Short mmCIF file of C-alpha atoms and ligand atoms in Angstrom, two decimals:
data_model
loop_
_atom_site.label_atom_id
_atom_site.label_comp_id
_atom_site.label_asym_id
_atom_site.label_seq_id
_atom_site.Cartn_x
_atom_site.Cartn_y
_atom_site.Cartn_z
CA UNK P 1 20.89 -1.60 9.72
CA UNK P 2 19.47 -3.75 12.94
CA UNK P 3 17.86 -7.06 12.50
CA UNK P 4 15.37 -9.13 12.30
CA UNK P 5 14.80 -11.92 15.42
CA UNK P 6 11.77 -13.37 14.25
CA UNK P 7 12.56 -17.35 13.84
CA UNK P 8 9.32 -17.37 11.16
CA UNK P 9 7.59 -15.09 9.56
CA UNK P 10 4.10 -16.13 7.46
CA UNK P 11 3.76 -13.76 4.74
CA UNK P 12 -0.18 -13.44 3.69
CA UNK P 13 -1.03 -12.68 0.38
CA UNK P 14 2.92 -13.06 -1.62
CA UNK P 15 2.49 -10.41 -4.24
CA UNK P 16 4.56 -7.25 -5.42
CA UNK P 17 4.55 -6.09 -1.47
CA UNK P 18 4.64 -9.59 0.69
CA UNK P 19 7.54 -10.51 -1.88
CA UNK P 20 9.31 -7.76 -1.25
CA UNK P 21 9.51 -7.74 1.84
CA UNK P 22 10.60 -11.62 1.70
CA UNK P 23 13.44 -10.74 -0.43
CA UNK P 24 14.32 -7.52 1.42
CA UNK P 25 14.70 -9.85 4.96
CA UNK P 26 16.66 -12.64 2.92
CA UNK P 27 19.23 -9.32 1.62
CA UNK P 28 19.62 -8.22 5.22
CA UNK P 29 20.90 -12.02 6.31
CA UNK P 30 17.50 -12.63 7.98
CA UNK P 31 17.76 -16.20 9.40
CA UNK P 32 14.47 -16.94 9.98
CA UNK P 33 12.36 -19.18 8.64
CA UNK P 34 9.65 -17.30 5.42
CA UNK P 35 6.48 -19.10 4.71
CA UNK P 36 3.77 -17.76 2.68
CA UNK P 37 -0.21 -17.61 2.12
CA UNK P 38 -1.10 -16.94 -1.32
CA UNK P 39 -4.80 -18.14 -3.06
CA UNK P 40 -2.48 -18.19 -6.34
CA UNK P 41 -0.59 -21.03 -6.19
CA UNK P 42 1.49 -20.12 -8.74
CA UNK P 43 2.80 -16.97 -6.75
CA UNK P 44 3.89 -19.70 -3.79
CA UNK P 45 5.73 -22.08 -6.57
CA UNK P 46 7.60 -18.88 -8.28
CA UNK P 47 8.43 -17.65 -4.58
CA UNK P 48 10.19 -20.79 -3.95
CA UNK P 49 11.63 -20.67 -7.41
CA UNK P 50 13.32 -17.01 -6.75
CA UNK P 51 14.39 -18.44 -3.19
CA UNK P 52 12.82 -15.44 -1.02
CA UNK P 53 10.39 -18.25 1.22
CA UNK P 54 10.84 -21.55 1.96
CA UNK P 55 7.67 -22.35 2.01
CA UNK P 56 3.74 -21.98 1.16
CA UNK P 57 0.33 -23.21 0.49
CA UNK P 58 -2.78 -21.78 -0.85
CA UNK P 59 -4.74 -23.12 2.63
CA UNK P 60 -4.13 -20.63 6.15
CA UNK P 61 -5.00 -22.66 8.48
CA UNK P 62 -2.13 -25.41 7.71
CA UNK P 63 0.79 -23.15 7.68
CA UNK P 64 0.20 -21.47 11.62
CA UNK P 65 2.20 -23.88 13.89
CA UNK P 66 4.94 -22.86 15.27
CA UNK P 67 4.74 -18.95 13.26
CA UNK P 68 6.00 -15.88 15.70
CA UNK P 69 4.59 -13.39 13.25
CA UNK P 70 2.12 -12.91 10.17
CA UNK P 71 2.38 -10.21 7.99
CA UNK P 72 -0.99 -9.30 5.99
CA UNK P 73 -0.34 -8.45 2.04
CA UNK P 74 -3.35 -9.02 0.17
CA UNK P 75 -5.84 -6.51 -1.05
CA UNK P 76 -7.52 -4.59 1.44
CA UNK P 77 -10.64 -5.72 1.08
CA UNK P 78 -9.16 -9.12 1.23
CA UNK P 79 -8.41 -8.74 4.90
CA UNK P 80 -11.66 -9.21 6.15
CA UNK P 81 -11.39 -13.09 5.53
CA UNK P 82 -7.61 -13.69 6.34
CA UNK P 83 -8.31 -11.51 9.75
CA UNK P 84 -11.36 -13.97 10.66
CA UNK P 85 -9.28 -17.01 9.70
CA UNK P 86 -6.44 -15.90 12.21
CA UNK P 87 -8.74 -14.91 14.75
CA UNK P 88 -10.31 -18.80 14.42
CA UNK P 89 -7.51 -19.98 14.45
CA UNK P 90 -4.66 -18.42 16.69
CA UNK P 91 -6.26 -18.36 20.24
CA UNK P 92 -5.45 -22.03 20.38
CA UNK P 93 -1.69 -21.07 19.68
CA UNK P 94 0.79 -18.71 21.67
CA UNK P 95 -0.34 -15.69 22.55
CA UNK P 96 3.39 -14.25 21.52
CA UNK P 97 2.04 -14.40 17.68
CA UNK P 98 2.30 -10.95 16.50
CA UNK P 99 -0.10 -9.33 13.54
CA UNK P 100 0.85 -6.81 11.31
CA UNK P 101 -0.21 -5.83 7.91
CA UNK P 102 0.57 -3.36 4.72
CA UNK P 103 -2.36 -2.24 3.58
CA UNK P 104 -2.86 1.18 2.07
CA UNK P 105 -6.00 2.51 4.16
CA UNK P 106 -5.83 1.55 8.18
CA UNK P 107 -9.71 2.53 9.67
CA UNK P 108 -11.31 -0.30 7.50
CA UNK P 109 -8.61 -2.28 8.05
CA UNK P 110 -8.64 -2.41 12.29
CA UNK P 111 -12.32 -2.53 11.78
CA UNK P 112 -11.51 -5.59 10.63
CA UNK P 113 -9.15 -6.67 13.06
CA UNK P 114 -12.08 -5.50 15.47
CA UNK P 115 -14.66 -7.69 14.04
CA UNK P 116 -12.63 -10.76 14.04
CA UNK P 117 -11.40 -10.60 17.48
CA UNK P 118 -13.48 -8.43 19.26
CA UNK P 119 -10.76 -5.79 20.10
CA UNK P 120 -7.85 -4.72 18.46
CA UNK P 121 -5.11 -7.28 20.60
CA UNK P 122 -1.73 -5.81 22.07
CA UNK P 123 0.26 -8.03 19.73
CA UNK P 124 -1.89 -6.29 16.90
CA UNK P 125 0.57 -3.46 15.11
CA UNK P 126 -1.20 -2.01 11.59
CA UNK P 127 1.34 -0.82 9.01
CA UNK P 128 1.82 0.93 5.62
CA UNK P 129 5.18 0.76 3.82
CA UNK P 130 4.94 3.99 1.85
CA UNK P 131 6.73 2.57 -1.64
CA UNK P 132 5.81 0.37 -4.43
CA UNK P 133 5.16 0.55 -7.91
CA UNK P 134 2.09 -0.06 -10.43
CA UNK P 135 3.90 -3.45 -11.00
CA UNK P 136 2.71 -6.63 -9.24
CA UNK P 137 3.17 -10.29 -8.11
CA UNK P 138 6.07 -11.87 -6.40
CA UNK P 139 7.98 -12.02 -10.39
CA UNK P 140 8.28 -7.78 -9.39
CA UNK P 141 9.67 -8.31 -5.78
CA UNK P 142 12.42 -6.21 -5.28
CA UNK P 143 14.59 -6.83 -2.41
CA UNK P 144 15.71 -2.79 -2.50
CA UNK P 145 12.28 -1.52 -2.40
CA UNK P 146 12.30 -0.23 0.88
CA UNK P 147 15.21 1.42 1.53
CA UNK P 148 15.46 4.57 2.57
CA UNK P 149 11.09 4.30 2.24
CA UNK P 150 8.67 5.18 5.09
CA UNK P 151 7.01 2.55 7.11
CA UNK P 152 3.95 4.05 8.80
CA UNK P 153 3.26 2.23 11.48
CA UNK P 154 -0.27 3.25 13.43
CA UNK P 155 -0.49 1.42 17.05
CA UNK P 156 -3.34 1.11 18.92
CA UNK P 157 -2.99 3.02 22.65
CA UNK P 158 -3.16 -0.56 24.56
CA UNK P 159 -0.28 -2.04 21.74
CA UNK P 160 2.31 -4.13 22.96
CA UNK P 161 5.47 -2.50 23.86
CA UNK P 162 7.43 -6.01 22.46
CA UNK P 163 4.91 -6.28 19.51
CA UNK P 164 5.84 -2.66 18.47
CA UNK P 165 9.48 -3.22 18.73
CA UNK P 166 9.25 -6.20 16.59
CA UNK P 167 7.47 -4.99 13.95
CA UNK P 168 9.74 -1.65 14.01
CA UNK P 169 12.56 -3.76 13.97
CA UNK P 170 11.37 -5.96 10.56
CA UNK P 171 10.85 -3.36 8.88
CA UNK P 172 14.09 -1.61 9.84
CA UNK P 173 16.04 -4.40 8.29
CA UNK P 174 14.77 -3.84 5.09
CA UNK P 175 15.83 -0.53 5.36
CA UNK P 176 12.98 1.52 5.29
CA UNK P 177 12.47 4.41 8.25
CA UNK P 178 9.62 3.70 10.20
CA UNK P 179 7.25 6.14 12.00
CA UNK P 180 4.00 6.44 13.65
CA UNK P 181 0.90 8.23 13.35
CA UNK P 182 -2.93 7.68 14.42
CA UNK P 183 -5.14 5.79 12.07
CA UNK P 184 -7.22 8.52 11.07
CA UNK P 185 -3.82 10.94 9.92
CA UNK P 186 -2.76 7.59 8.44
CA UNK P 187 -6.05 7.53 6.17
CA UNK P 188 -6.26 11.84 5.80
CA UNK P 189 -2.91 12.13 4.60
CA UNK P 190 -2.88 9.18 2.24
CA UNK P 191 -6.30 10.18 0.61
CA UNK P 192 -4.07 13.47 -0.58
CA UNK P 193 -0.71 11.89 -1.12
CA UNK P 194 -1.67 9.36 -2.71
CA UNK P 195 -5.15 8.00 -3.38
CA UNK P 196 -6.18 11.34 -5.08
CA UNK P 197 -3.27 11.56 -7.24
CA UNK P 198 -4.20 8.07 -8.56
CA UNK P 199 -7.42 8.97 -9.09
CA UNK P 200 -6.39 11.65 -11.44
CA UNK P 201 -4.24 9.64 -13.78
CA UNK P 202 -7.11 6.81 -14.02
CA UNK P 203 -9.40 9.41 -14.71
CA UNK P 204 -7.32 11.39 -16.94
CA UNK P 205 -6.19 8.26 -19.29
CA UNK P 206 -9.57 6.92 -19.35
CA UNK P 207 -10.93 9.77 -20.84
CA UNK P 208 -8.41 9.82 -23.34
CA UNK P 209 -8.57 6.08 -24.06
CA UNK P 210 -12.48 6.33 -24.10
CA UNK P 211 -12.13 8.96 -26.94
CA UNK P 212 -10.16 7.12 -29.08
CA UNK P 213 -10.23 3.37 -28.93
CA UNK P 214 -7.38 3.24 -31.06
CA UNK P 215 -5.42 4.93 -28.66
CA UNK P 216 -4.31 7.07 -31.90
CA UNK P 217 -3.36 10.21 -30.01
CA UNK P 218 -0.91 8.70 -27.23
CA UNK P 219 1.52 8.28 -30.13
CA UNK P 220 1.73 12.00 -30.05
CA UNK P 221 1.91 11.76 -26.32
CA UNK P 222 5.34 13.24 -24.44
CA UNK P 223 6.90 12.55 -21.27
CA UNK P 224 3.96 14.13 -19.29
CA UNK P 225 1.23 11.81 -20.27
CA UNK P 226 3.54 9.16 -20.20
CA UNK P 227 3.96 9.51 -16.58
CA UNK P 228 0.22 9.64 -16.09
CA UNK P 229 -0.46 5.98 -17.93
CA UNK P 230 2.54 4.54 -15.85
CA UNK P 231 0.34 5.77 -12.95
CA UNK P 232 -3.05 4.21 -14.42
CA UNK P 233 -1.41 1.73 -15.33
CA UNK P 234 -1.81 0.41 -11.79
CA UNK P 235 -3.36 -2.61 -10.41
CA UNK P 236 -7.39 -2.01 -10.73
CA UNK P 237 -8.18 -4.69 -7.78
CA UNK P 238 -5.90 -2.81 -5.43
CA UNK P 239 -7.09 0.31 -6.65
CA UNK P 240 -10.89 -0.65 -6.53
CA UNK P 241 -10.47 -1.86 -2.72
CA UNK P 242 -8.65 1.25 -1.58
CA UNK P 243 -11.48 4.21 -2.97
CA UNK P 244 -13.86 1.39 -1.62
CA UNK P 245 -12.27 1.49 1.51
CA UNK P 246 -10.89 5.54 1.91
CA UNK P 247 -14.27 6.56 0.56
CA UNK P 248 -14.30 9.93 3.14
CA UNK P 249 -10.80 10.81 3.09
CA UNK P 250 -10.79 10.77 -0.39
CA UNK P 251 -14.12 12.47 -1.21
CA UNK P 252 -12.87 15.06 1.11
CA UNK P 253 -9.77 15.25 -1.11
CA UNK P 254 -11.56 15.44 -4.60
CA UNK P 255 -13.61 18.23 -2.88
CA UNK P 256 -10.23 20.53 -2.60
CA UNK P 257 -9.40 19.75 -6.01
CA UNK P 258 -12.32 19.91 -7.83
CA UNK P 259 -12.10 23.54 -6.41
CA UNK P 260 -9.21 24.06 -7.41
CA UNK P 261 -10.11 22.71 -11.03
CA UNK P 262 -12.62 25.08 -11.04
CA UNK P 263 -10.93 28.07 -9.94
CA UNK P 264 -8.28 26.87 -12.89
CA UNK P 265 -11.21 26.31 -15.40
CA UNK P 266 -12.25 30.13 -14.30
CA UNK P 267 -8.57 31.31 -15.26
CA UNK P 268 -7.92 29.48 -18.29
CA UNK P 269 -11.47 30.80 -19.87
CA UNK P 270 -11.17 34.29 -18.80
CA UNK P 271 -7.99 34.47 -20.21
CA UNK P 272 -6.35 35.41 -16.68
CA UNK P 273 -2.98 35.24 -16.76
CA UNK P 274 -2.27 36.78 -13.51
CA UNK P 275 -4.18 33.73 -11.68
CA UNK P 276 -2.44 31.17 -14.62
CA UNK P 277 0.65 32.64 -13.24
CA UNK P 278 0.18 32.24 -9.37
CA UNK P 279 -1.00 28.85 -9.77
CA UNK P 280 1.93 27.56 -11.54
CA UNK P 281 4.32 29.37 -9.45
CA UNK P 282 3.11 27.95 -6.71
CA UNK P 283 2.81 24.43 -8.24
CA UNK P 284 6.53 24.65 -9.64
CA UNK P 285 7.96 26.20 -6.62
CA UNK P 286 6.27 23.25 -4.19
CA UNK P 287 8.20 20.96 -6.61
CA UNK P 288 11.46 21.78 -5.49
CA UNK P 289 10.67 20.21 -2.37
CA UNK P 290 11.81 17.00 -3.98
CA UNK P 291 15.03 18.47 -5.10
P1 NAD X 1 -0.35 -7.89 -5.49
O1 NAD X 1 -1.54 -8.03 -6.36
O2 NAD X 1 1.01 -7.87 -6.11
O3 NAD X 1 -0.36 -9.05 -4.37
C1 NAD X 1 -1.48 -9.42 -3.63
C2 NAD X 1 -1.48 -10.94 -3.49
O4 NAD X 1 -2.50 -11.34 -2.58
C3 NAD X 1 -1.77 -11.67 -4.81
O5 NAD X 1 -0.72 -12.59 -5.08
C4 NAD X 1 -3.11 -12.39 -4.54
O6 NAD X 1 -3.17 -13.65 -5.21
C5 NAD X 1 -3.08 -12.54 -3.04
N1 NAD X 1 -4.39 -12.68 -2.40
C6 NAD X 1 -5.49 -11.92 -2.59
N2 NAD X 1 -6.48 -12.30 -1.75
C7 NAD X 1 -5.98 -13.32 -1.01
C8 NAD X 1 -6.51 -14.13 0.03
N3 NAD X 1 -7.75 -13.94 0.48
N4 NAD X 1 -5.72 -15.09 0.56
C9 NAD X 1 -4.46 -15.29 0.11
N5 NAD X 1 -3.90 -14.53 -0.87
C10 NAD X 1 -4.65 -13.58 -1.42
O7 NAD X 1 -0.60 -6.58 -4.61
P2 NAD X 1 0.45 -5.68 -3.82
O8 NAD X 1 0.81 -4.52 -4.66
O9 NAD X 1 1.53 -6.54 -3.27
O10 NAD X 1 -0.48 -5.13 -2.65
C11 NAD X 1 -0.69 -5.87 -1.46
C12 NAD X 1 -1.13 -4.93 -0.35
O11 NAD X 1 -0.13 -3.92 -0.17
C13 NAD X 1 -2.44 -4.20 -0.60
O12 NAD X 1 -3.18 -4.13 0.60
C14 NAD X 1 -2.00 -2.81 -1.01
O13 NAD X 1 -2.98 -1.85 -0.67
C15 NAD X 1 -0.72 -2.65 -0.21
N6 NAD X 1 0.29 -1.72 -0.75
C16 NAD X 1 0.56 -1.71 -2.09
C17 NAD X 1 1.53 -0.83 -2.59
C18 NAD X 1 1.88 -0.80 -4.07
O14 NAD X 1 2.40 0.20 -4.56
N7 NAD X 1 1.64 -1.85 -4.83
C19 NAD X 1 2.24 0.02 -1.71
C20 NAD X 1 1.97 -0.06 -0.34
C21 NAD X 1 0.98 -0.93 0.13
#
């Protein structure tokens, strides 16, 4: 596993993902120094407490002297601010400060980046590590989280041959395998990945839960359902910011499946148990890709 050079990272936002990603560098013998930006300053004192940074406060601006690169790890529609703080206040330090970030939708994201600096900058590198969980704050940092996990990293066309390596080679010493792809794929292939799949166990559950207030029926639930509440059972401010956010990649989505819902519906009415047939063989045979 290579290494991480950076002498200190300033993680934004210290929650399930910044955390981890402390706690993965301190595993892989990272020597650096690990501050952190969090609004909640209970998440800096607890970080402290479990040793993965060294330092924090809830205020941006004081922790940016002397910091080679920030990682962004709040809520997407929490970058918006914490981009137009670091655009205020970087230009008066080096230029060799390198930006990075993990949110889970990348167009709304570099607008951002846009908007607070006018351009997307060379030493600007936007990122998506594709794990995590529906758990959150630094008390669910797990220093194993991303190994053997994608990084998606999508670089602008003028990016920083030196920023790129660096931000390829912090995420490599967590372990995860990093690869690039264009914003737009980035925010496409998410939408149906993962976005719409969320969408489906919120909805699902809800509907359930809105039935029954008493929640009566889950005790008759099995394994299946089960694995749809762990799902809905997600962060909703995370959740709210990336449908705000993915809004046409994921309509798009919900298009296809609502189709296919309907073409299901169709089958399931009619009695058709050729089509029942085909669609499950096809669903259970694209499972075994995970096999
Ligand atoms: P989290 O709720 O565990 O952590 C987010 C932290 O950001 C919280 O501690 C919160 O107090 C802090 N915060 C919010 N706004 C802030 C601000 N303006 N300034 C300073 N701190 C602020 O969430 P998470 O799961 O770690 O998600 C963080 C980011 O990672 C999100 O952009 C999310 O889309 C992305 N992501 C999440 C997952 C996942 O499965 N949880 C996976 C990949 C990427």
């Amino acid at each position: 596993r290579s290494s991480c050079q950076e002498s200190h990272l300033l993680i934004v936002g210290l929650g399930l993902i910044g955390g981890s990603l402390a706690a993965a560098l301190r595993r892989s013998g990272f020597k650096g120094h690990i501050s952190a930006c969090d609004f909640n300053a209970s998440e800096i004192a607890l970080g402290i407490d479990l040793g993965v940074i060294d330092h924090g406060s809830s205020q941006l601006a004081e922790l940016l002297d002397g910091v080679s690169m920030v990682v962004l790890a709040v809520p997407v529609l929490a970058m918006e601010s914490v981009m137009a703080t670091l655009a205020g206040s970087l230009h008066r330090a080096s230029e060799n400060v390198v930006i990075t970030d993990v949110g889970s939708t990348k167009a709304t994201i570099r607008d951002c980046v846009v908007r607070a600096f006018g351009e997307v900058p060379p030493s600007v590198v936007l990122g998506h590590p594709i794990a995590g969980s529906e758990k959150s704050g630094v008390a669910a940092a797990d220093s194993t989280l991303y190994i053997n996990h994608k990084v998606i990293l999508t670089p602008e066309p003028n990016v920083d041959a030196g920023a790129l390596a660096r931000v390829e080679a912090l995420w490599r010493a967590t372990g995860a395998d990093v690869l690039q792809m264009s914003v737009e794929r980035h925010d496409q292939v998410l939408a149906r990945t993962s976005h719409l799949p969320h969408l489906l166990a919120f909805s699902l559950v809800d509907t359930l839960a809105r039935q029954d207030e008493r929640l009566e029926i889950f005790r008759y639930a099995a394994g299946g359902f089960r694995d749809f509440t762990r799902i809905a059972g997600s962060d909703p401010v995370m959740w709210r910011d990336i449908f705000i956010a993915n809004r046409d990649a994921v309509l798009s989505s919900l298009d296809d499946f609502e189709a296919g819902l309907a073409r299901l519906r169709k089958a399931v009415e009619s009695g058709d148990s050729d089509a029942l047939i085909a669609t499950f063989d096809r669903a259970s045979h694209a499972r075994h890709y995970f096999d």
